[in-house]
Amino acid sequence: MPGSVVPVCCRSLWQEDDRGGKELCLQKRLKVNDTMDERARSLLLQNRQALVKDIRTSYIMDHMINDEVITPQEEDTVKNKATQLDRANQLINLILKKDNRAYVSFFNALLHEGYKDLAALLKAAATIDLSGSTKESKNGITSYVKTALCEGGVPQRPVVFVTRIKLIRDIQENLYSLMNESGWVTVYGMAGCGKSVLAAEALRDHCILKDCFPGGVHWLSVGKQDKAGLLMKLQNLCTRLDQDCKYSQRPPLNIEEARDRLRLLIFRTYPRCLLILDDVWDSWVLKAFDIQCRVLITTRDRSVTDAVSGKKFFVHVHSELEHKKGLEILSLYVDQKVEELPNEAHHIIEESKGSPLVVSLIGALLREFPSRWQFYLSQLKRKQFKRIRKSSSYDYEALDEAMSMSVDRLKDHLKEYYNDFSVIEKDVKVPTQVLCILWDMESEDVEDMLQEFVNKSLLYCDRNGKSFLYYLHDLQLDFLTERNRDRLPALHAKLVAQYHKHYSQVLPTAEKEDCVYWYHYLAYHMAQANMHQDLCSLLFSLDWLKSKTRLFGPAQLIHEFVRYRDILDKQDSKAREDFQEFLSVNGHLLGQNSHINMVQLGLSQPDDSAVYKQSIQQAKEEVKQNALYVNWINKQSMRNLASLAVRPHKEAVYHACFSHDGHRIASCGADKTLQYIQVQWKPLYEY
């Protein structure tokens, strides 16, 4: 709180001028807001009654003026009191507002003036640091830092604390940007990522407080507020900053008055102080603090400072702890060495993607039930977030509570759009064009809307060239899928229906930015939507197989036939076997040459194969457009149809000619090979 130290002036200089000159000379040398050590303040308060009863203030103040810790003006305020008791009380009040130098000077004055018994009462703190040096206590924090943070209401470190050095340094570097001018530092990230803990930790630094914010730091927990709640917060802050009621005898009556009061208090009493606004949800709240001061904000929404003026700096807190850090937190909770933790500890970190909130909640539970490692891991895997509930250093007692608060704050129409992300698989990044198709919107509109989710730490975005890729943190996706469990088939079906609407005539091609997504995940969405007939139509389609293998090879297709075997067999087990065998047998050809003709390969299948039937049908249609296909007529004599295959040119064919009887074909191409085929054939329309 406000105080003054005179580092250079001496009393002889004061005596050379009149009283006004003395005060001016002194004020130029003042260093405000140095604070007294907790022990010293405590001893003064504990022994106040004994001190004021016996001391004579005039001689005491002479010593303190010589030590340059009180001013002649302050001396007058003491002398003007009517009784000796009042004068002693006023002197103690002055000392309590000052720093350690004032305490030591008072202690020495008591000794010099013969009050040895009173000095003995204060001796326990007489060796405190006088210079505000960076001498650290056992926990690495100076006495000055502890006092400043305590007076500012900054939260203490949580019981279980693991430092995140890089993030703390990032915050501190941005705070140094506020050394000489006002501005905003925004620390943002998803729920439970540790924003508040990191913000408080960044302030536990002697140099930051001394060099950047000598006016002190003042922590205000904001949260979700209406106007009445915000006014109450502002009234409390103004009261805290104006404890002597110097600027008003009553609290402000409205937000505008509170804003003006706050500006006056900071400008006149706490220059170069730092306001910390913790857990800000709405941008309109910040307008009450847009008073040209220095502000540190923690929030889930990066865009909250859009409505205020001044310089702005941002620090993004990633939601994932390093694996080693996560294990360290669990080890501290259960009081074991990291190497002694069970294997489940590693799986908990992996399953939660290192979420500080999840690790802390489970760690707090394990402290009471140390044998439940497997139980809490299984709850996490089954997305039973309500079972992972425990009071911790975070504001939330359960994971689902932390997640739902952000989503519930969205506008109703935005909630519906956000719920559509329930159908996305983990670790999958969705291009803008897929969402344009899903919502029938232009890309600019989609990107503008999704930026709001990104700003609120509900969605992540990566740039891919000129387009964007969007994805969810695993925990957010787990929360969404659990929340919308009953709606999931309908949401998947909605996406499939929009795909069919957009690609009703043609399949996605390589130049489309959404092409990769559809070929990889369309079958998954059909299966999840219980659209079993659509899934069969897709996977039993030569056109689909042809397009997908040309772009990505046959491996994923074979995997899908295995993955969805039960669904496909219920519809047509013979077709599933035929297509899966066709891909397995010819996979080496499809993988080596993306230009191989799928229909020609299909014509080598047995006549009763579903692949052959579809291939012969397509071949007949394409022959009408002057295409050429070879249909095998000696398949019955082949012992192993797997060996019956056309090995085409690896590059473009330049020339081909037929013998007069039509049973031999010779061809050459860009691969510099000559191929010769002897066949028996008849027109396809005769089959």
XYZ file of C-alpha atoms in Angstrom, residues 4-435:
432
model
C 7.402 6.589 0.898
C 11.146 6.138 1.181
C 13.671 8.942 0.824
C 16.760 7.353 -0.695
C 18.981 10.443 -1.159
C 17.792 13.586 0.652
C 19.236 14.599 4.008
C 17.735 16.856 6.635
C 20.354 19.599 6.092
C 18.956 20.138 2.609
C 15.477 20.593 4.002
C 16.707 23.296 6.412
C 17.997 25.444 3.554
C 14.504 26.173 2.170
C 11.083 27.019 3.464
C 8.566 24.295 4.251
C 7.179 24.216 0.714
C 10.667 23.898 -0.746
C 11.501 21.092 1.612
C 8.426 19.122 0.568
C 9.103 19.614 -3.140
C 12.714 18.494 -2.742
C 11.584 15.398 -0.924
C 8.785 14.427 -3.304
C 11.162 14.333 -6.243
C 13.024 11.575 -4.460
C 10.078 9.508 -3.263
C 9.825 5.864 -4.175
C 6.231 4.820 -3.608
C 4.569 1.584 -2.634
C 7.479 -0.225 -1.004
C 5.863 -2.430 1.587
C 6.677 -3.664 5.047
C 7.564 -7.249 5.825
C 4.733 -9.334 7.265
C 6.594 -10.096 10.501
C 7.364 -6.435 11.143
C 3.787 -5.346 10.493
C 2.514 -8.103 12.770
C 4.789 -7.077 15.657
C 3.746 -3.439 15.374
C 0.083 -4.370 15.511
C 0.506 -6.895 18.324
C 2.412 -4.449 20.537
C 0.619 -1.281 19.513
C -1.075 -0.740 22.874
C 2.195 -0.915 24.815
C 3.978 1.354 22.328
C 1.425 4.169 22.235
C 1.087 4.142 26.000
C 4.727 5.037 26.729
C 6.523 6.694 23.783
C 7.064 10.420 23.352
C 6.824 11.065 19.630
C 8.867 14.253 19.142
C 12.283 12.696 19.859
C 11.390 9.490 18.026
C 10.479 11.481 14.915
C 13.757 13.410 14.990
C 15.612 10.129 14.528
C 13.264 8.995 11.777
C 13.610 12.272 9.866
C 17.387 11.964 10.055
C 17.000 8.438 8.653
C 14.891 9.977 5.846
C 11.876 7.732 6.348
C 9.291 10.385 7.284
C 8.826 13.924 5.974
C 8.392 17.206 7.867
C 4.818 17.316 6.586
C 4.142 13.897 8.112
C 5.807 15.107 11.311
C 3.290 17.982 11.414
C 0.326 15.594 11.079
C 1.548 13.843 14.207
C 2.258 17.024 16.178
C -1.182 18.437 15.355
C -2.924 15.697 17.325
C -4.365 16.892 20.639
C -3.039 14.281 23.100
C 0.133 12.268 23.470
C -1.833 9.037 22.963
C -3.290 10.361 19.687
C 0.159 11.470 18.543
C 1.622 8.042 19.247
C -1.239 6.324 17.394
C -0.774 8.621 14.396
C 2.950 7.819 14.274
C 2.262 4.070 14.354
C -0.282 4.547 11.517
C 2.369 6.338 9.455
C 4.944 3.610 10.030
C 2.460 0.852 9.081
C 2.021 2.474 5.649
C 5.756 2.465 5.007
C 8.445 -0.101 4.322
C 11.067 -2.049 6.257
C 13.358 0.998 6.557
C 10.719 2.828 8.567
C 10.376 -0.169 10.887
C 14.132 -0.441 11.515
C 14.423 3.331 11.971
C 11.631 3.243 14.575
C 13.294 0.308 16.335
C 16.656 2.151 16.491
C 14.945 5.335 17.686
C 13.417 3.408 20.594
C 16.859 2.126 21.578
C 18.476 5.577 21.374
C 15.747 7.215 23.413
C 15.906 4.682 26.242
C 12.852 2.562 25.374
C 14.825 -0.683 25.484
C 11.902 -2.688 26.839
C 9.694 -1.533 23.943
C 12.474 -2.135 21.423
C 12.752 -5.704 22.717
C 9.143 -6.264 21.640
C 10.117 -5.449 18.032
C 13.555 -7.068 17.989
C 12.408 -10.293 16.236
C 11.970 -8.381 12.967
C 14.766 -5.834 13.369
C 17.087 -7.680 10.978
C 14.674 -7.652 8.010
C 15.948 -6.679 4.565
C 16.089 -2.895 4.178
C 16.880 -2.439 0.515
C 14.188 -4.525 -1.111
C 16.965 -6.688 -2.489
C 16.412 -9.920 -4.362
C 17.394 -12.068 -1.396
C 15.036 -15.010 -1.567
C 13.171 -16.941 1.070
C 13.022 -20.745 1.164
C 10.338 -20.889 -1.533
C 12.269 -18.575 -3.849
C 10.201 -15.442 -3.170
C 11.472 -12.272 -1.494
C 9.760 -10.689 1.456
C 8.848 -7.724 -0.742
C 7.125 -9.996 -3.266
C 5.195 -11.872 -0.584
C 3.909 -8.648 0.957
C 2.983 -7.038 -2.363
C 1.093 -10.115 -3.574
C -0.673 -10.576 -0.257
C -1.859 -6.965 -0.209
C -2.929 -7.262 -3.842
C -5.023 -10.368 -3.231
C -2.987 -12.552 -5.605
C -3.764 -16.258 -4.979
C -1.085 -18.400 -3.379
C 0.520 -21.294 -5.181
C -1.637 -24.431 -5.176
C -0.586 -27.147 -2.760
C 0.573 -29.262 -5.699
C 2.484 -27.027 -8.065
C 4.681 -27.812 -11.064
C 6.292 -24.883 -12.817
C 5.906 -24.330 -16.570
C 8.937 -22.175 -17.171
C 8.442 -21.254 -20.825
C 4.853 -20.062 -20.372
C 5.738 -18.076 -17.252
C 8.581 -16.389 -19.117
C 6.269 -15.598 -22.034
C 3.857 -13.861 -19.659
C 6.669 -11.975 -17.941
C 8.144 -10.799 -21.236
C 4.787 -9.341 -22.190
C 4.400 -7.744 -18.757
C 7.731 -5.974 -19.292
C 6.109 -4.372 -22.347
C 3.888 -2.482 -19.875
C 6.826 -0.997 -17.964
C 6.573 2.464 -19.522
C 3.030 2.604 -20.876
C -0.430 1.239 -20.254
C -1.809 -1.754 -22.119
C -3.361 -5.213 -21.894
C -1.743 -8.632 -21.572
C -4.217 -11.426 -22.288
C -3.481 -14.975 -21.115
C -5.998 -17.240 -22.845
C -6.695 -20.953 -23.267
C -9.322 -23.640 -22.767
C -10.916 -24.474 -19.423
C -8.589 -25.960 -16.848
C -5.326 -25.322 -18.700
C -3.845 -23.384 -15.757
C -4.174 -19.745 -16.887
C -4.786 -18.285 -13.422
C -2.006 -20.299 -11.778
C 0.441 -19.196 -14.481
C -0.626 -15.539 -14.238
C -0.125 -15.534 -10.473
C 3.215 -17.306 -10.807
C 4.478 -14.758 -13.332
C 4.010 -12.083 -10.637
C 6.174 -13.911 -8.070
C 9.204 -12.069 -9.354
C 11.015 -9.301 -7.517
C 12.196 -7.456 -10.631
C 8.777 -7.524 -12.303
C 7.129 -5.912 -9.282
C 9.922 -3.416 -8.564
C 10.688 -2.327 -12.116
C 7.325 -2.579 -13.848
C 4.654 -2.226 -11.185
C 5.922 -0.226 -8.199
C 2.318 0.883 -7.670
C 1.467 -2.673 -6.627
C -0.656 -5.441 -8.114
C -4.390 -5.841 -7.515
C -6.133 -9.136 -8.295
C -9.850 -9.183 -9.101
C -11.740 -12.414 -9.795
C -14.336 -11.439 -12.386
C -16.071 -14.565 -13.734
C -19.486 -14.435 -15.393
C -21.222 -11.208 -14.361
C -24.286 -9.146 -15.041
C -24.201 -5.358 -14.559
C -25.182 -5.557 -10.905
C -22.454 -8.110 -10.205
C -19.862 -6.030 -12.028
C -20.814 -2.916 -10.058
C -20.324 -4.829 -6.814
C -16.883 -5.983 -7.969
C -15.941 -2.400 -8.843
C -17.232 -1.080 -5.517
C -15.144 -3.632 -3.620
C -12.055 -2.765 -5.659
C -12.507 0.973 -5.077
C -12.939 0.367 -1.349
C -9.794 -1.744 -1.269
C -7.799 0.973 -3.034
C -9.238 3.831 -0.960
C -9.196 2.414 2.573
C -8.732 5.865 4.084
C -11.803 7.160 2.208
C -9.617 9.931 0.833
C -11.661 10.361 -2.339
C -15.177 9.507 -1.205
C -17.166 8.578 1.857
C -19.525 6.279 -0.103
C -19.148 3.580 -2.749
C -19.892 4.483 -6.407
C -23.561 4.171 -7.345
C -23.187 3.019 -10.951
C -20.593 1.557 -13.315
C -19.696 4.921 -14.872
C -19.040 6.490 -11.485
C -17.031 3.432 -10.447
C -14.967 3.678 -13.625
C -14.162 7.346 -12.945
C -13.364 6.610 -9.289
C -11.045 3.809 -10.292
C -9.251 6.024 -12.823
C -8.704 8.698 -10.185
C -7.457 6.247 -7.570
C -4.962 4.593 -9.893
C -3.703 7.831 -11.418
C -3.205 9.660 -8.116
C -2.548 6.934 -5.562
C -1.344 3.836 -7.426
C 0.539 5.001 -10.530
C 2.149 2.182 -12.523
C 0.139 -0.484 -10.743
C -1.151 -3.664 -12.407
C -4.766 -4.801 -12.360
C -5.243 -8.547 -12.800
C -8.714 -9.459 -14.052
C -9.090 -13.193 -13.628
C -11.515 -15.324 -15.666
C -13.075 -12.664 -17.891
C -15.974 -13.935 -20.021
C -17.435 -10.839 -21.708
C -15.853 -7.969 -23.603
C -18.341 -5.409 -22.241
C -16.946 -6.006 -18.742
C -13.539 -4.691 -19.807
C -14.951 -1.303 -20.797
C -15.231 -0.534 -17.081
C -11.446 -0.987 -16.816
C -10.484 0.881 -19.993
C -8.900 3.725 -18.023
C -5.375 3.840 -19.466
C -3.843 1.561 -16.879
C -1.900 -1.689 -16.971
C -4.059 -4.822 -17.047
C -3.359 -8.560 -17.056
C -6.341 -10.709 -18.122
C -6.998 -14.444 -17.946
C -9.792 -15.678 -20.180
C -10.995 -18.448 -22.469
C -11.858 -15.895 -25.134
C -8.973 -14.238 -26.951
C -11.291 -11.599 -28.445
C -12.460 -10.046 -25.137
C -10.054 -7.117 -25.571
C -11.385 -6.238 -29.037
C -13.652 -3.561 -27.563
C -10.971 -1.690 -25.570
C -8.206 0.687 -26.586
C -4.470 0.602 -26.040
C -1.664 -1.807 -26.796
C -2.501 -5.497 -26.563
C -0.303 -8.538 -26.032
C -1.364 -12.191 -26.063
C -0.081 -15.402 -24.500
C -1.735 -18.662 -25.511
C -1.692 -21.367 -22.837
C -1.701 -24.767 -24.480
C -3.985 -27.285 -22.858
C -1.455 -30.113 -22.727
C 1.246 -30.662 -20.137
C 4.433 -32.436 -21.058
C 4.209 -36.113 -20.128
C 6.971 -35.652 -17.548
C 5.178 -32.698 -15.935
C 1.924 -34.651 -15.708
C 3.664 -37.510 -13.954
C 5.316 -35.050 -11.590
C 1.900 -33.673 -10.569
C 0.526 -37.158 -9.898
C 3.643 -38.075 -7.904
C 3.211 -35.010 -5.693
C -0.438 -35.848 -5.023
C 0.240 -39.451 -4.026
C 3.593 -38.678 -2.368
C 5.600 -41.109 -4.487
C 8.607 -40.775 -6.716
C 7.846 -40.558 -10.426
C 9.643 -43.835 -11.110
C 7.478 -45.560 -8.475
C 4.170 -44.639 -10.157
C 2.183 -47.523 -11.704
C 1.723 -47.896 -15.469
C -1.781 -46.471 -15.147
C -0.219 -43.078 -14.412
C 1.271 -42.978 -17.914
C -2.051 -44.011 -19.442
C -3.914 -41.307 -17.497
C -1.589 -38.644 -18.904
C -1.984 -40.039 -22.432
C -5.761 -40.422 -22.204
C -6.244 -36.887 -20.852
C -3.707 -35.441 -23.314
C -1.944 -33.924 -20.292
C -4.850 -31.697 -19.258
C -3.800 -29.898 -16.033
C -7.408 -29.944 -14.837
C -7.891 -33.690 -15.363
C -4.519 -34.600 -13.879
C -5.209 -32.418 -10.827
C -8.720 -33.799 -10.306
C -7.560 -37.407 -10.559
C -4.498 -36.681 -8.431
C -6.684 -35.212 -5.676
C -8.899 -38.312 -5.783
C -5.913 -40.658 -5.677
C -4.586 -38.853 -2.608
C -7.639 -40.173 -0.719
C -7.968 -43.488 -2.594
C -4.414 -44.457 -3.630
C -5.435 -47.902 -4.911
C -7.925 -46.620 -7.514
C -5.543 -45.994 -10.417
C -7.270 -48.486 -12.710
C -10.736 -47.300 -11.687
C -10.130 -43.641 -12.537
C -8.357 -44.596 -15.761
C -11.377 -46.651 -16.820
C -13.728 -43.770 -15.949
C -11.619 -41.486 -18.122
C -11.650 -43.945 -21.025
C -15.418 -44.408 -20.736
C -15.889 -40.624 -20.613
C -17.581 -40.803 -17.216
C -16.593 -37.240 -16.443
C -19.129 -36.816 -13.646
C -17.343 -39.551 -11.705
C -14.092 -37.581 -11.892
C -15.171 -35.036 -9.299
C -13.110 -33.521 -6.501
C -12.428 -30.124 -4.997
C -9.060 -28.865 -6.214
C -7.131 -25.664 -6.779
C -9.225 -25.098 -9.903
C -12.593 -23.391 -9.886
C -14.313 -26.548 -11.104
C -14.985 -29.700 -9.145
C -15.693 -31.873 -12.190
C -14.436 -32.053 -15.746
C -17.903 -31.896 -17.314
C -18.617 -28.709 -15.351
C -15.520 -26.977 -16.744
C -16.354 -27.958 -20.325
C -20.076 -27.210 -20.199
C -19.646 -23.655 -18.915
C -17.957 -22.548 -22.127
C -20.429 -24.285 -24.439
C -23.494 -23.146 -22.509
C -22.413 -19.534 -22.892
C -22.683 -19.733 -26.674
C -25.688 -18.288 -28.452
C -28.302 -20.925 -29.303
C -27.597 -21.017 -33.034
C -23.848 -21.254 -32.394
C -24.407 -24.169 -30.010
C -26.014 -26.131 -32.845
C -23.081 -25.490 -35.139
C -20.651 -26.440 -32.391
C -22.547 -29.652 -31.630
C -21.909 -30.758 -35.217
C -18.266 -31.238 -34.261
C -19.407 -34.220 -32.156
C -19.108 -36.410 -35.266
C -15.428 -35.662 -35.917
C -12.949 -38.398 -35.034
C -10.100 -37.672 -32.621
C -6.983 -36.019 -34.029
C -8.757 -35.270 -37.315
C -8.438 -31.795 -38.821
C -11.414 -30.721 -40.900
C -10.921 -28.371 -43.871
C -13.180 -25.367 -44.263
C -14.840 -26.763 -47.397
C -16.237 -29.788 -45.527
C -17.984 -27.442 -43.114
